[in-house]
């Protein structure tokens, strides 16, 4: 037998019981609290409230967040100044008056210009030998030209047998001028080597300042000769000071006096390193002479490239890697 549902609390006339009406007097979707007259703990309101205008439950009390009901700050009018923070003139990128601007960060590979460096004499000699071995033909050819010039004028002296001072002086000046030009050609070739471009034979003679070359070499020779006439040590010092004079003429197109001054300054500023280099060059040249002079075909180019390597290193010039 089916159970009979419990009777509803209605009066005889079908009206709801007054207690029922009071119980369900709340609006739809709102739950009553355990006691309608008792607020939820710590809220001052019923434990559950209706959704706010933005659709989020509104809770009140300390630290309660409200969403959707905050007043919006009106945008600043057009043309209004931007807000500033801190004293004026202290923002990013500001520098005091007269101070250098801050350096900007650098990203990626940047090539930094080379500056004057420290000379390693052993490195200079090994550099000269390596460059000679990589391009021996033109170097031997240019050095042989100097040897041929010297032998030619020596043969002329033997055949003519001059008896007066003037012909001897002229022949001597012709020999030494030819040697100086060949020496400048070797300096030109060594500069090509340090640039990283092994030169062909014709490139050694590509210098247009032959007059300055001869005048500079003549002044260096006179200083060395006069110094040697006084004593051997002053002559050696003069030759040591003139060590880079042709390099300044051929590489930087300086005049004779300017080139000598530049060479003096460079040698004095690096006296100990250049002195060691000069001694090493003398040893290499002496070893070349031991092989009946044929060793000079190797010793001459190696010494010239080593001195040019020193010149480029001490002046901060280009030095190609091996």
PDB file of C-alpha atoms in Angstrom:
ATOM      1  CA  UNK A   1       0.000   0.000   0.000  1.00  0.00           C
ATOM      2  CA  UNK A   2       1.469   3.388  -1.006  1.00  0.00           C
ATOM      3  CA  UNK A   3       2.475   5.739   1.692  1.00  0.00           C
ATOM      4  CA  UNK A   4       0.337   8.829   2.093  1.00  0.00           C
ATOM      5  CA  UNK A   5       2.324  12.103   1.877  1.00  0.00           C
ATOM      6  CA  UNK A   6       2.345  14.073   5.075  1.00  0.00           C
ATOM      7  CA  UNK A   7      -0.266  16.744   5.275  1.00  0.00           C
ATOM      8  CA  UNK A   8       0.805  20.248   4.400  1.00  0.00           C
ATOM      9  CA  UNK A   9       0.572  22.982   6.951  1.00  0.00           C
ATOM     10  CA  UNK A  10      -2.380  24.732   5.453  1.00  0.00           C
ATOM     11  CA  UNK A  11      -5.488  25.948   7.030  1.00  0.00           C
ATOM     12  CA  UNK A  12      -8.792  24.544   6.195  1.00  0.00           C
ATOM     13  CA  UNK A  13      -9.283  27.215   3.546  1.00  0.00           C
ATOM     14  CA  UNK A  14      -6.084  26.103   1.631  1.00  0.00           C
ATOM     15  CA  UNK A  15      -3.962  29.069   2.785  1.00  0.00           C
ATOM     16  CA  UNK A  16      -0.425  28.501   3.819  1.00  0.00           C
ATOM     17  CA  UNK A  17       0.399  28.433   7.447  1.00  0.00           C
ATOM     18  CA  UNK A  18       1.650  31.799   8.748  1.00  0.00           C
ATOM     19  CA  UNK A  19       4.912  30.227   9.852  1.00  0.00           C
ATOM     20  CA  UNK A  20       5.484  28.933   6.345  1.00  0.00           C
ATOM     21  CA  UNK A  21       4.930  32.368   4.850  1.00  0.00           C
ATOM     22  CA  UNK A  22       7.425  33.906   7.202  1.00  0.00           C
ATOM     23  CA  UNK A  23       9.933  31.170   6.486  1.00  0.00           C
ATOM     24  CA  UNK A  24       9.887  31.633   2.723  1.00  0.00           C
ATOM     25  CA  UNK A  25       9.587  35.408   2.706  1.00  0.00           C
ATOM     26  CA  UNK A  26      13.144  35.742   1.344  1.00  0.00           C
ATOM     27  CA  UNK A  27      13.666  36.422  -2.360  1.00  0.00           C
ATOM     28  CA  UNK A  28      14.404  33.591  -4.751  1.00  0.00           C
ATOM     29  CA  UNK A  29      18.051  32.380  -4.791  1.00  0.00           C
ATOM     30  CA  UNK A  30      18.692  33.515  -1.200  1.00  0.00           C
ATOM     31  CA  UNK A  31      19.216  31.076   1.580  1.00  0.00           C
ATOM     32  CA  UNK A  32      18.202  31.841   5.068  1.00  0.00           C
ATOM     33  CA  UNK A  33      20.560  31.705   7.911  1.00  0.00           C
ATOM     34  CA  UNK A  34      20.052  29.569  10.923  1.00  0.00           C
ATOM     35  CA  UNK A  35      18.432  32.560  12.527  1.00  0.00           C
ATOM     36  CA  UNK A  36      17.000  35.160  10.131  1.00  0.00           C
ATOM     37  CA  UNK A  37      17.668  37.888  12.628  1.00  0.00           C
ATOM     38  CA  UNK A  38      21.247  36.760  13.336  1.00  0.00           C
ATOM     39  CA  UNK A  39      23.934  38.066  10.945  1.00  0.00           C
ATOM     40  CA  UNK A  40      26.764  35.894   9.624  1.00  0.00           C
ATOM     41  CA  UNK A  41      29.915  35.794  11.727  1.00  0.00           C
ATOM     42  CA  UNK A  42      32.035  38.964  11.351  1.00  0.00           C
ATOM     43  CA  UNK A  43      30.057  40.403   8.440  1.00  0.00           C
ATOM     44  CA  UNK A  44      27.181  42.349   9.852  1.00  0.00           C
ATOM     45  CA  UNK A  45      25.022  40.763   7.143  1.00  0.00           C
ATOM     46  CA  UNK A  46      23.555  37.423   6.467  1.00  0.00           C
ATOM     47  CA  UNK A  47      26.114  34.708   5.750  1.00  0.00           C
ATOM     48  CA  UNK A  48      25.223  34.585   2.076  1.00  0.00           C
ATOM     49  CA  UNK A  49      24.434  37.674   0.015  1.00  0.00           C
ATOM     50  CA  UNK A  50      23.053  38.194  -3.422  1.00  0.00           C
ATOM     51  CA  UNK A  51      25.412  38.557  -6.398  1.00  0.00           C
ATOM     52  CA  UNK A  52      26.591  42.094  -7.082  1.00  0.00           C
ATOM     53  CA  UNK A  53      26.110  44.077 -10.221  1.00  0.00           C
ATOM     54  CA  UNK A  54      29.177  42.478 -11.855  1.00  0.00           C
ATOM     55  CA  UNK A  55      28.086  38.957 -11.093  1.00  0.00           C
ATOM     56  CA  UNK A  56      30.541  38.303  -8.272  1.00  0.00           C
ATOM     57  CA  UNK A  57      29.556  37.685  -4.689  1.00  0.00           C
ATOM     58  CA  UNK A  58      29.957  40.777  -2.569  1.00  0.00           C
ATOM     59  CA  UNK A  59      31.635  40.218   0.758  1.00  0.00           C
ATOM     60  CA  UNK A  60      32.177  42.928   3.239  1.00  0.00           C
ATOM     61  CA  UNK A  61      34.486  43.290   6.116  1.00  0.00           C
ATOM     62  CA  UNK A  62      38.207  43.907   6.641  1.00  0.00           C
ATOM     63  CA  UNK A  63      40.283  42.985   3.573  1.00  0.00           C
ATOM     64  CA  UNK A  64      37.292  42.078   1.471  1.00  0.00           C
ATOM     65  CA  UNK A  65      37.717  42.672  -2.258  1.00  0.00           C
ATOM     66  CA  UNK A  66      35.002  44.234  -4.355  1.00  0.00           C
ATOM     67  CA  UNK A  67      34.762  43.661  -8.076  1.00  0.00           C
ATOM     68  CA  UNK A  68      32.654  45.539 -10.520  1.00  0.00           C
ATOM     69  CA  UNK A  69      31.541  48.318  -8.223  1.00  0.00           C
ATOM     70  CA  UNK A  70      34.715  50.465  -7.943  1.00  0.00           C
ATOM     71  CA  UNK A  71      34.466  53.972  -9.424  1.00  0.00           C
ATOM     72  CA  UNK A  72      36.594  54.404 -12.554  1.00  0.00           C
ATOM     73  CA  UNK A  73      39.161  57.196 -12.584  1.00  0.00           C
ATOM     74  CA  UNK A  74      38.452  59.518 -15.495  1.00  0.00           C
ATOM     75  CA  UNK A  75      41.234  59.745 -18.121  1.00  0.00           C
ATOM     76  CA  UNK A  76      43.448  62.854 -18.086  1.00  0.00           C
ATOM     77  CA  UNK A  77      42.354  65.589 -20.460  1.00  0.00           C
ATOM     78  CA  UNK A  78      44.064  65.926 -23.815  1.00  0.00           C
ATOM     79  CA  UNK A  79      47.271  67.928 -23.562  1.00  0.00           C
ATOM     80  CA  UNK A  80      47.685  67.408 -19.838  1.00  0.00           C
ATOM     81  CA  UNK A  81      51.314  66.927 -18.699  1.00  0.00           C
ATOM     82  CA  UNK A  82      52.452  63.426 -17.864  1.00  0.00           C
ATOM     83  CA  UNK A  83      53.003  62.646 -14.201  1.00  0.00           C
ATOM     84  CA  UNK A  84      56.611  62.899 -13.050  1.00  0.00           C
ATOM     85  CA  UNK A  85      58.317  61.116 -10.237  1.00  0.00           C
ATOM     86  CA  UNK A  86      61.296  62.496  -8.352  1.00  0.00           C
ATOM     87  CA  UNK A  87      63.097  65.771  -8.962  1.00  0.00           C
ATOM     88  CA  UNK A  88      63.167  66.964 -12.577  1.00  0.00           C
ATOM     89  CA  UNK A  89      66.214  65.979 -14.598  1.00  0.00           C
ATOM     90  CA  UNK A  90      66.887  62.690 -12.801  1.00  0.00           C
ATOM     91  CA  UNK A  91      65.221  60.246 -15.163  1.00  0.00           C
ATOM     92  CA  UNK A  92      66.909  57.510 -17.235  1.00  0.00           C
ATOM     93  CA  UNK A  93      69.612  58.811 -19.557  1.00  0.00           C
ATOM     94  CA  UNK A  94      70.025  62.078 -17.631  1.00  0.00           C
ATOM     95  CA  UNK A  95      73.596  63.160 -16.987  1.00  0.00           C
ATOM     96  CA  UNK A  96      74.870  66.154 -15.029  1.00  0.00           C
ATOM     97  CA  UNK A  97      75.907  69.200 -16.973  1.00  0.00           C
ATOM     98  CA  UNK A  98      79.366  68.754 -18.478  1.00  0.00           C
ATOM     99  CA  UNK A  99      79.510  65.011 -17.778  1.00  0.00           C
ATOM    100  CA  UNK A 100      80.004  62.446 -20.512  1.00  0.00           C
ATOM    101  CA  UNK A 101      76.818  60.649 -21.611  1.00  0.00           C
ATOM    102  CA  UNK A 102      76.480  57.068 -20.367  1.00  0.00           C
ATOM    103  CA  UNK A 103      77.717  54.390 -22.724  1.00  0.00           C
ATOM    104  CA  UNK A 104      75.064  52.436 -24.509  1.00  0.00           C
ATOM    105  CA  UNK A 105      75.166  48.642 -24.215  1.00  0.00           C
ATOM    106  CA  UNK A 106      76.828  46.926 -27.171  1.00  0.00           C
ATOM    107  CA  UNK A 107      75.416  43.692 -28.507  1.00  0.00           C
ATOM    108  CA  UNK A 108      77.090  41.273 -30.889  1.00  0.00           C
ATOM    109  CA  UNK A 109      80.664  41.191 -32.122  1.00  0.00           C
ATOM    110  CA  UNK A 110      82.405  44.512 -32.308  1.00  0.00           C
ATOM    111  CA  UNK A 111      85.825  45.002 -33.757  1.00  0.00           C
ATOM    112  CA  UNK A 112      87.957  47.093 -31.488  1.00  0.00           C
ATOM    113  CA  UNK A 113      90.711  49.095 -33.011  1.00  0.00           C
ATOM    114  CA  UNK A 114      94.114  47.819 -32.091  1.00  0.00           C
ATOM    115  CA  UNK A 115      96.410  49.868 -29.859  1.00  0.00           C
ATOM    116  CA  UNK A 116     100.153  49.824 -29.268  1.00  0.00           C
ATOM    117  CA  UNK A 117     101.169  46.482 -27.848  1.00  0.00           C
ATOM    118  CA  UNK A 118     104.120  44.782 -26.192  1.00  0.00           C
ATOM    119  CA  UNK A 119     106.801  43.384 -28.462  1.00  0.00           C
ATOM    120  CA  UNK A 120     107.803  39.743 -28.123  1.00  0.00           C
ATOM    121  CA  UNK A 121     111.150  39.330 -29.906  1.00  0.00           C
ATOM    122  CA  UNK A 122     110.815  35.558 -30.242  1.00  0.00           C
ATOM    123  CA  UNK A 123     107.353  36.005 -31.683  1.00  0.00           C
ATOM    124  CA  UNK A 124     108.682  38.584 -34.159  1.00  0.00           C
ATOM    125  CA  UNK A 125     111.384  36.221 -35.457  1.00  0.00           C
ATOM    126  CA  UNK A 126     109.025  33.243 -35.715  1.00  0.00           C
ATOM    127  CA  UNK A 127     106.533  35.490 -37.518  1.00  0.00           C
ATOM    128  CA  UNK A 128     109.205  36.550 -40.017  1.00  0.00           C
ATOM    129  CA  UNK A 129     110.254  32.959 -40.645  1.00  0.00           C
ATOM    130  CA  UNK A 130     106.666  31.757 -41.094  1.00  0.00           C
ATOM    131  CA  UNK A 131     105.826  34.546 -43.563  1.00  0.00           C
ATOM    132  CA  UNK A 132     108.985  33.870 -45.542  1.00  0.00           C
ATOM    133  CA  UNK A 133     108.241  30.150 -45.752  1.00  0.00           C
ATOM    134  CA  UNK A 134     104.722  30.850 -47.014  1.00  0.00           C
ATOM    135  CA  UNK A 135     105.965  33.101 -49.856  1.00  0.00           C
ATOM    136  CA  UNK A 136     109.682  32.350 -50.439  1.00  0.00           C
ATOM    137  CA  UNK A 137     109.976  32.955 -54.202  1.00  0.00           C
ATOM    138  CA  UNK A 138     109.403  36.747 -54.331  1.00  0.00           C
ATOM    139  CA  UNK A 139     111.462  37.288 -51.187  1.00  0.00           C
ATOM    140  CA  UNK A 140     114.451  35.429 -52.552  1.00  0.00           C
ATOM    141  CA  UNK A 141     114.058  37.289 -55.856  1.00  0.00           C
ATOM    142  CA  UNK A 142     114.058  40.756 -54.257  1.00  0.00           C
ATOM    143  CA  UNK A 143     117.004  39.902 -52.014  1.00  0.00           C
ATOM    144  CA  UNK A 144     118.886  38.557 -55.017  1.00  0.00           C
ATOM    145  CA  UNK A 145     118.326  41.901 -56.778  1.00  0.00           C
ATOM    146  CA  UNK A 146     120.206  43.636 -53.963  1.00  0.00           C
ATOM    147  CA  UNK A 147     123.041  41.127 -54.187  1.00  0.00           C
ATOM    148  CA  UNK A 148     123.244  41.589 -57.969  1.00  0.00           C
ATOM    149  CA  UNK A 149     123.407  45.392 -57.610  1.00  0.00           C
ATOM    150  CA  UNK A 150     126.242  45.113 -55.146  1.00  0.00           C
ATOM    151  CA  UNK A 151     128.189  42.625 -57.261  1.00  0.00           C
ATOM    152  CA  UNK A 152     127.653  44.716 -60.409  1.00  0.00           C
ATOM    153  CA  UNK A 153     129.111  47.867 -58.933  1.00  0.00           C
ATOM    154  CA  UNK A 154     131.954  45.909 -57.378  1.00  0.00           C
ATOM    155  CA  UNK A 155     132.756  44.535 -60.811  1.00  0.00           C
ATOM    156  CA  UNK A 156     132.703  48.044 -62.264  1.00  0.00           C
ATOM    157  CA  UNK A 157     135.200  49.164 -59.654  1.00  0.00           C
ATOM    158  CA  UNK A 158     137.484  46.258 -60.491  1.00  0.00           C
ATOM    159  CA  UNK A 159     137.306  46.914 -64.237  1.00  0.00           C
ATOM    160  CA  UNK A 160     137.707  50.687 -64.175  1.00  0.00           C
ATOM    161  CA  UNK A 161     140.167  50.836 -61.310  1.00  0.00           C
ATOM    162  CA  UNK A 162     139.483  54.500 -60.474  1.00  0.00           C
ATOM    163  CA  UNK A 163     142.435  56.348 -59.000  1.00  0.00           C
ATOM    164  CA  UNK A 164     140.763  59.561 -57.886  1.00  0.00           C
ATOM    165  CA  UNK A 165     138.392  60.140 -54.995  1.00  0.00           C
ATOM    166  CA  UNK A 166     135.467  61.468 -57.005  1.00  0.00           C
ATOM    167  CA  UNK A 167     134.843  58.338 -59.123  1.00  0.00           C
ATOM    168  CA  UNK A 168     135.088  56.163 -56.021  1.00  0.00           C
ATOM    169  CA  UNK A 169     132.590  58.357 -54.200  1.00  0.00           C
ATOM    170  CA  UNK A 170     130.168  58.287 -57.094  1.00  0.00           C
ATOM    171  CA  UNK A 171     130.374  54.512 -57.408  1.00  0.00           C
ATOM    172  CA  UNK A 172     129.910  54.143 -53.668  1.00  0.00           C
ATOM    173  CA  UNK A 173     126.862  56.414 -53.672  1.00  0.00           C
ATOM    174  CA  UNK A 174     125.368  54.469 -56.590  1.00  0.00           C
ATOM    175  CA  UNK A 175     125.860  51.178 -54.768  1.00  0.00           C
ATOM    176  CA  UNK A 176     124.415  52.419 -51.519  1.00  0.00           C
ATOM    177  CA  UNK A 177     121.454  54.097 -53.255  1.00  0.00           C
ATOM    178  CA  UNK A 178     120.618  50.825 -54.987  1.00  0.00           C
ATOM    179  CA  UNK A 179     120.868  48.938 -51.698  1.00  0.00           C
ATOM    180  CA  UNK A 180     118.624  51.472 -49.965  1.00  0.00           C
ATOM    181  CA  UNK A 181     115.990  51.182 -52.672  1.00  0.00           C
ATOM    182  CA  UNK A 182     116.074  47.388 -52.422  1.00  0.00           C
ATOM    183  CA  UNK A 183     115.815  47.682 -48.644  1.00  0.00           C
ATOM    184  CA  UNK A 184     112.765  49.935 -49.030  1.00  0.00           C
ATOM    185  CA  UNK A 185     111.264  47.427 -51.458  1.00  0.00           C
ATOM    186  CA  UNK A 186     111.697  44.729 -48.827  1.00  0.00           C
ATOM    187  CA  UNK A 187     110.029  46.973 -46.237  1.00  0.00           C
ATOM    188  CA  UNK A 188     107.141  47.468 -48.678  1.00  0.00           C
ATOM    189  CA  UNK A 189     106.837  43.695 -49.068  1.00  0.00           C
ATOM    190  CA  UNK A 190     106.972  43.149 -45.314  1.00  0.00           C
ATOM    191  CA  UNK A 191     104.153  45.659 -44.854  1.00  0.00           C
ATOM    192  CA  UNK A 192     102.095  43.652 -47.337  1.00  0.00           C
ATOM    193  CA  UNK A 193     102.850  40.517 -45.333  1.00  0.00           C
ATOM    194  CA  UNK A 194     101.672  42.058 -42.067  1.00  0.00           C
ATOM    195  CA  UNK A 195      98.552  43.252 -43.877  1.00  0.00           C
ATOM    196  CA  UNK A 196      97.821  39.612 -44.672  1.00  0.00           C
ATOM    197  CA  UNK A 197      98.470  39.926 -48.430  1.00  0.00           C
ATOM    198  CA  UNK A 198     101.489  37.931 -49.649  1.00  0.00           C
ATOM    199  CA  UNK A 199     102.929  40.191 -52.381  1.00  0.00           C
ATOM    200  CA  UNK A 200     104.054  39.153 -55.854  1.00  0.00           C
ATOM    201  CA  UNK A 201     107.446  40.291 -57.047  1.00  0.00           C
ATOM    202  CA  UNK A 202     106.250  43.526 -58.676  1.00  0.00           C
ATOM    203  CA  UNK A 203     104.404  44.688 -55.554  1.00  0.00           C
ATOM    204  CA  UNK A 204     107.671  45.194 -53.647  1.00  0.00           C
ATOM    205  CA  UNK A 205     108.554  48.225 -55.744  1.00  0.00           C
ATOM    206  CA  UNK A 206     105.190  49.995 -55.454  1.00  0.00           C
ATOM    207  CA  UNK A 207     106.274  53.060 -53.516  1.00  0.00           C
ATOM    208  CA  UNK A 208     106.104  56.537 -55.021  1.00  0.00           C
ATOM    209  CA  UNK A 209     108.278  58.356 -52.493  1.00  0.00           C
ATOM    210  CA  UNK A 210     111.680  57.177 -53.706  1.00  0.00           C
ATOM    211  CA  UNK A 211     113.128  60.658 -53.136  1.00  0.00           C
ATOM    212  CA  UNK A 212     112.137  60.663 -49.462  1.00  0.00           C
ATOM    213  CA  UNK A 213     113.435  57.110 -49.146  1.00  0.00           C
ATOM    214  CA  UNK A 214     116.869  58.082 -50.450  1.00  0.00           C
ATOM    215  CA  UNK A 215     117.088  61.279 -48.375  1.00  0.00           C
ATOM    216  CA  UNK A 216     116.018  59.485 -45.203  1.00  0.00           C
ATOM    217  CA  UNK A 217     118.497  56.676 -45.788  1.00  0.00           C
ATOM    218  CA  UNK A 218     121.237  59.208 -46.508  1.00  0.00           C
ATOM    219  CA  UNK A 219     120.579  61.119 -43.269  1.00  0.00           C
ATOM    220  CA  UNK A 220     120.489  57.876 -41.266  1.00  0.00           C
ATOM    221  CA  UNK A 221     123.758  56.807 -42.896  1.00  0.00           C
ATOM    222  CA  UNK A 222     125.439  60.133 -42.113  1.00  0.00           C
ATOM    223  CA  UNK A 223     124.339  60.010 -38.475  1.00  0.00           C
ATOM    224  CA  UNK A 224     125.639  56.466 -38.139  1.00  0.00           C
ATOM    225  CA  UNK A 225     128.889  57.272 -39.946  1.00  0.00           C
ATOM    226  CA  UNK A 226     129.595  60.379 -37.881  1.00  0.00           C
ATOM    227  CA  UNK A 227     128.789  58.531 -34.687  1.00  0.00           C
ATOM    228  CA  UNK A 228     131.115  55.700 -35.651  1.00  0.00           C
ATOM    229  CA  UNK A 229     133.863  58.198 -36.521  1.00  0.00           C
ATOM    230  CA  UNK A 230     133.721  59.541 -32.978  1.00  0.00           C
ATOM    231  CA  UNK A 231     133.453  56.134 -31.366  1.00  0.00           C
ATOM    232  CA  UNK A 232     131.867  52.825 -32.191  1.00  0.00           C
ATOM    233  CA  UNK A 233     129.181  53.070 -29.501  1.00  0.00           C
ATOM    234  CA  UNK A 234     127.648  56.378 -30.747  1.00  0.00           C
ATOM    235  CA  UNK A 235     127.481  54.945 -34.263  1.00  0.00           C
ATOM    236  CA  UNK A 236     125.638  51.852 -33.005  1.00  0.00           C
ATOM    237  CA  UNK A 237     123.241  54.025 -31.020  1.00  0.00           C
ATOM    238  CA  UNK A 238     122.545  56.178 -34.086  1.00  0.00           C
ATOM    239  CA  UNK A 239     121.810  53.127 -36.235  1.00  0.00           C
ATOM    240  CA  UNK A 240     119.585  51.747 -33.469  1.00  0.00           C
ATOM    241  CA  UNK A 241     117.595  54.994 -33.258  1.00  0.00           C
ATOM    242  CA  UNK A 242     117.095  55.060 -37.050  1.00  0.00           C
ATOM    243  CA  UNK A 243     115.811  51.484 -37.084  1.00  0.00           C
ATOM    244  CA  UNK A 244     112.231  52.314 -38.153  1.00  0.00           C
ATOM    245  CA  UNK A 245     112.859  55.447 -40.241  1.00  0.00           C
ATOM    246  CA  UNK A 246     112.223  53.773 -43.626  1.00  0.00           C
ATOM    247  CA  UNK A 247     109.036  52.211 -42.270  1.00  0.00           C
ATOM    248  CA  UNK A 248     107.599  55.632 -41.484  1.00  0.00           C
ATOM    249  CA  UNK A 249     108.521  56.850 -44.967  1.00  0.00           C
ATOM    250  CA  UNK A 250     107.148  53.872 -46.904  1.00  0.00           C
ATOM    251  CA  UNK A 251     104.124  53.159 -44.715  1.00  0.00           C
ATOM    252  CA  UNK A 252     103.057  56.681 -43.660  1.00  0.00           C
ATOM    253  CA  UNK A 253     104.694  58.769 -46.397  1.00  0.00           C
ATOM    254  CA  UNK A 254     106.543  60.960 -43.910  1.00  0.00           C
ATOM    255  CA  UNK A 255     109.355  63.270 -44.871  1.00  0.00           C
ATOM    256  CA  UNK A 256     112.986  62.522 -43.983  1.00  0.00           C
ATOM    257  CA  UNK A 257     113.220  64.610 -40.800  1.00  0.00           C
ATOM    258  CA  UNK A 258     109.755  63.639 -39.618  1.00  0.00           C
ATOM    259  CA  UNK A 259     110.514  59.961 -40.225  1.00  0.00           C
ATOM    260  CA  UNK A 260     113.763  60.152 -38.267  1.00  0.00           C
ATOM    261  CA  UNK A 261     112.006  61.916 -35.408  1.00  0.00           C
ATOM    262  CA  UNK A 262     109.215  59.315 -35.374  1.00  0.00           C
ATOM    263  CA  UNK A 263     111.774  56.504 -35.347  1.00  0.00           C
ATOM    264  CA  UNK A 264     113.702  58.101 -32.467  1.00  0.00           C
ATOM    265  CA  UNK A 265     110.534  58.506 -30.415  1.00  0.00           C
ATOM    266  CA  UNK A 266     109.350  54.952 -31.038  1.00  0.00           C
ATOM    267  CA  UNK A 267     112.740  53.440 -30.163  1.00  0.00           C
ATOM    268  CA  UNK A 268     113.167  55.511 -26.996  1.00  0.00           C
ATOM    269  CA  UNK A 269     109.637  54.675 -25.826  1.00  0.00           C
ATOM    270  CA  UNK A 270     110.356  50.950 -26.234  1.00  0.00           C
ATOM    271  CA  UNK A 271     114.119  50.954 -25.695  1.00  0.00           C
ATOM    272  CA  UNK A 272     114.564  47.556 -24.044  1.00  0.00           C
ATOM    273  CA  UNK A 273     112.343  45.644 -26.474  1.00  0.00           C
ATOM    274  CA  UNK A 274     113.882  47.290 -29.554  1.00  0.00           C
ATOM    275  CA  UNK A 275     117.390  46.683 -28.243  1.00  0.00           C
ATOM    276  CA  UNK A 276     116.671  42.959 -27.889  1.00  0.00           C
ATOM    277  CA  UNK A 277     115.224  42.948 -31.398  1.00  0.00           C
ATOM    278  CA  UNK A 278     118.311  44.700 -32.841  1.00  0.00           C
ATOM    279  CA  UNK A 279     120.609  42.148 -31.195  1.00  0.00           C
ATOM    280  CA  UNK A 280     118.487  39.285 -32.533  1.00  0.00           C
ATOM    281  CA  UNK A 281     118.626  40.752 -36.061  1.00  0.00           C
ATOM    282  CA  UNK A 282     122.432  41.028 -35.841  1.00  0.00           C
ATOM    283  CA  UNK A 283     122.651  37.369 -34.812  1.00  0.00           C
ATOM    284  CA  UNK A 284     120.391  36.269 -37.680  1.00  0.00           C
ATOM    285  CA  UNK A 285     122.426  38.317 -40.183  1.00  0.00           C
ATOM    286  CA  UNK A 286     125.696  36.909 -38.885  1.00  0.00           C
ATOM    287  CA  UNK A 287     124.380  33.356 -39.231  1.00  0.00           C
ATOM    288  CA  UNK A 288     123.393  34.169 -42.826  1.00  0.00           C
ATOM    289  CA  UNK A 289     126.919  35.356 -43.594  1.00  0.00           C
ATOM    290  CA  UNK A 290     128.405  32.076 -42.382  1.00  0.00           C
ATOM    291  CA  UNK A 291     126.998  30.216 -45.398  1.00  0.00           C
ATOM    292  CA  UNK A 292     129.156  32.108 -47.904  1.00  0.00           C
ATOM    293  CA  UNK A 293     126.599  34.888 -48.015  1.00  0.00           C
ATOM    294  CA  UNK A 294     123.892  32.634 -49.460  1.00  0.00           C
ATOM    295  CA  UNK A 295     122.220  32.493 -46.080  1.00  0.00           C
ATOM    296  CA  UNK A 296     121.383  36.183 -46.482  1.00  0.00           C
ATOM    297  CA  UNK A 297     118.746  35.161 -49.019  1.00  0.00           C
ATOM    298  CA  UNK A 298     116.850  33.786 -46.028  1.00  0.00           C
ATOM    299  CA  UNK A 299     118.203  35.873 -43.160  1.00  0.00           C
ATOM    300  CA  UNK A 300     117.501  39.188 -44.926  1.00  0.00           C
ATOM    301  CA  UNK A 301     113.771  38.579 -45.504  1.00  0.00           C
ATOM    302  CA  UNK A 302     113.263  37.053 -42.034  1.00  0.00           C
ATOM    303  CA  UNK A 303     114.964  40.031 -40.346  1.00  0.00           C
ATOM    304  CA  UNK A 304     113.026  42.565 -42.441  1.00  0.00           C
ATOM    305  CA  UNK A 305     109.664  40.962 -41.689  1.00  0.00           C
ATOM    306  CA  UNK A 306     110.547  40.684 -37.993  1.00  0.00           C
ATOM    307  CA  UNK A 307     111.447  44.395 -37.779  1.00  0.00           C
ATOM    308  CA  UNK A 308     108.262  45.318 -39.657  1.00  0.00           C
ATOM    309  CA  UNK A 309     106.248  43.135 -37.301  1.00  0.00           C
ATOM    310  CA  UNK A 310     107.810  45.076 -34.414  1.00  0.00           C
ATOM    311  CA  UNK A 311     107.004  48.404 -36.094  1.00  0.00           C
ATOM    312  CA  UNK A 312     103.353  47.474 -36.598  1.00  0.00           C
ATOM    313  CA  UNK A 313     103.028  46.058 -33.086  1.00  0.00           C
ATOM    314  CA  UNK A 314     104.558  49.067 -31.329  1.00  0.00           C
ATOM    315  CA  UNK A 315     102.553  51.583 -33.385  1.00  0.00           C
ATOM    316  CA  UNK A 316      99.272  49.689 -33.074  1.00  0.00           C
ATOM    317  CA  UNK A 317      99.116  48.885 -36.783  1.00  0.00           C
ATOM    318  CA  UNK A 318      97.693  45.884 -38.588  1.00  0.00           C
ATOM    319  CA  UNK A 319      99.343  42.517 -37.938  1.00  0.00           C
ATOM    320  CA  UNK A 320      97.762  39.636 -39.838  1.00  0.00           C
ATOM    321  CA  UNK A 321      97.557  36.279 -38.115  1.00  0.00           C
ATOM    322  CA  UNK A 322      99.756  33.447 -39.238  1.00  0.00           C
TER     323      UNK A 322
END
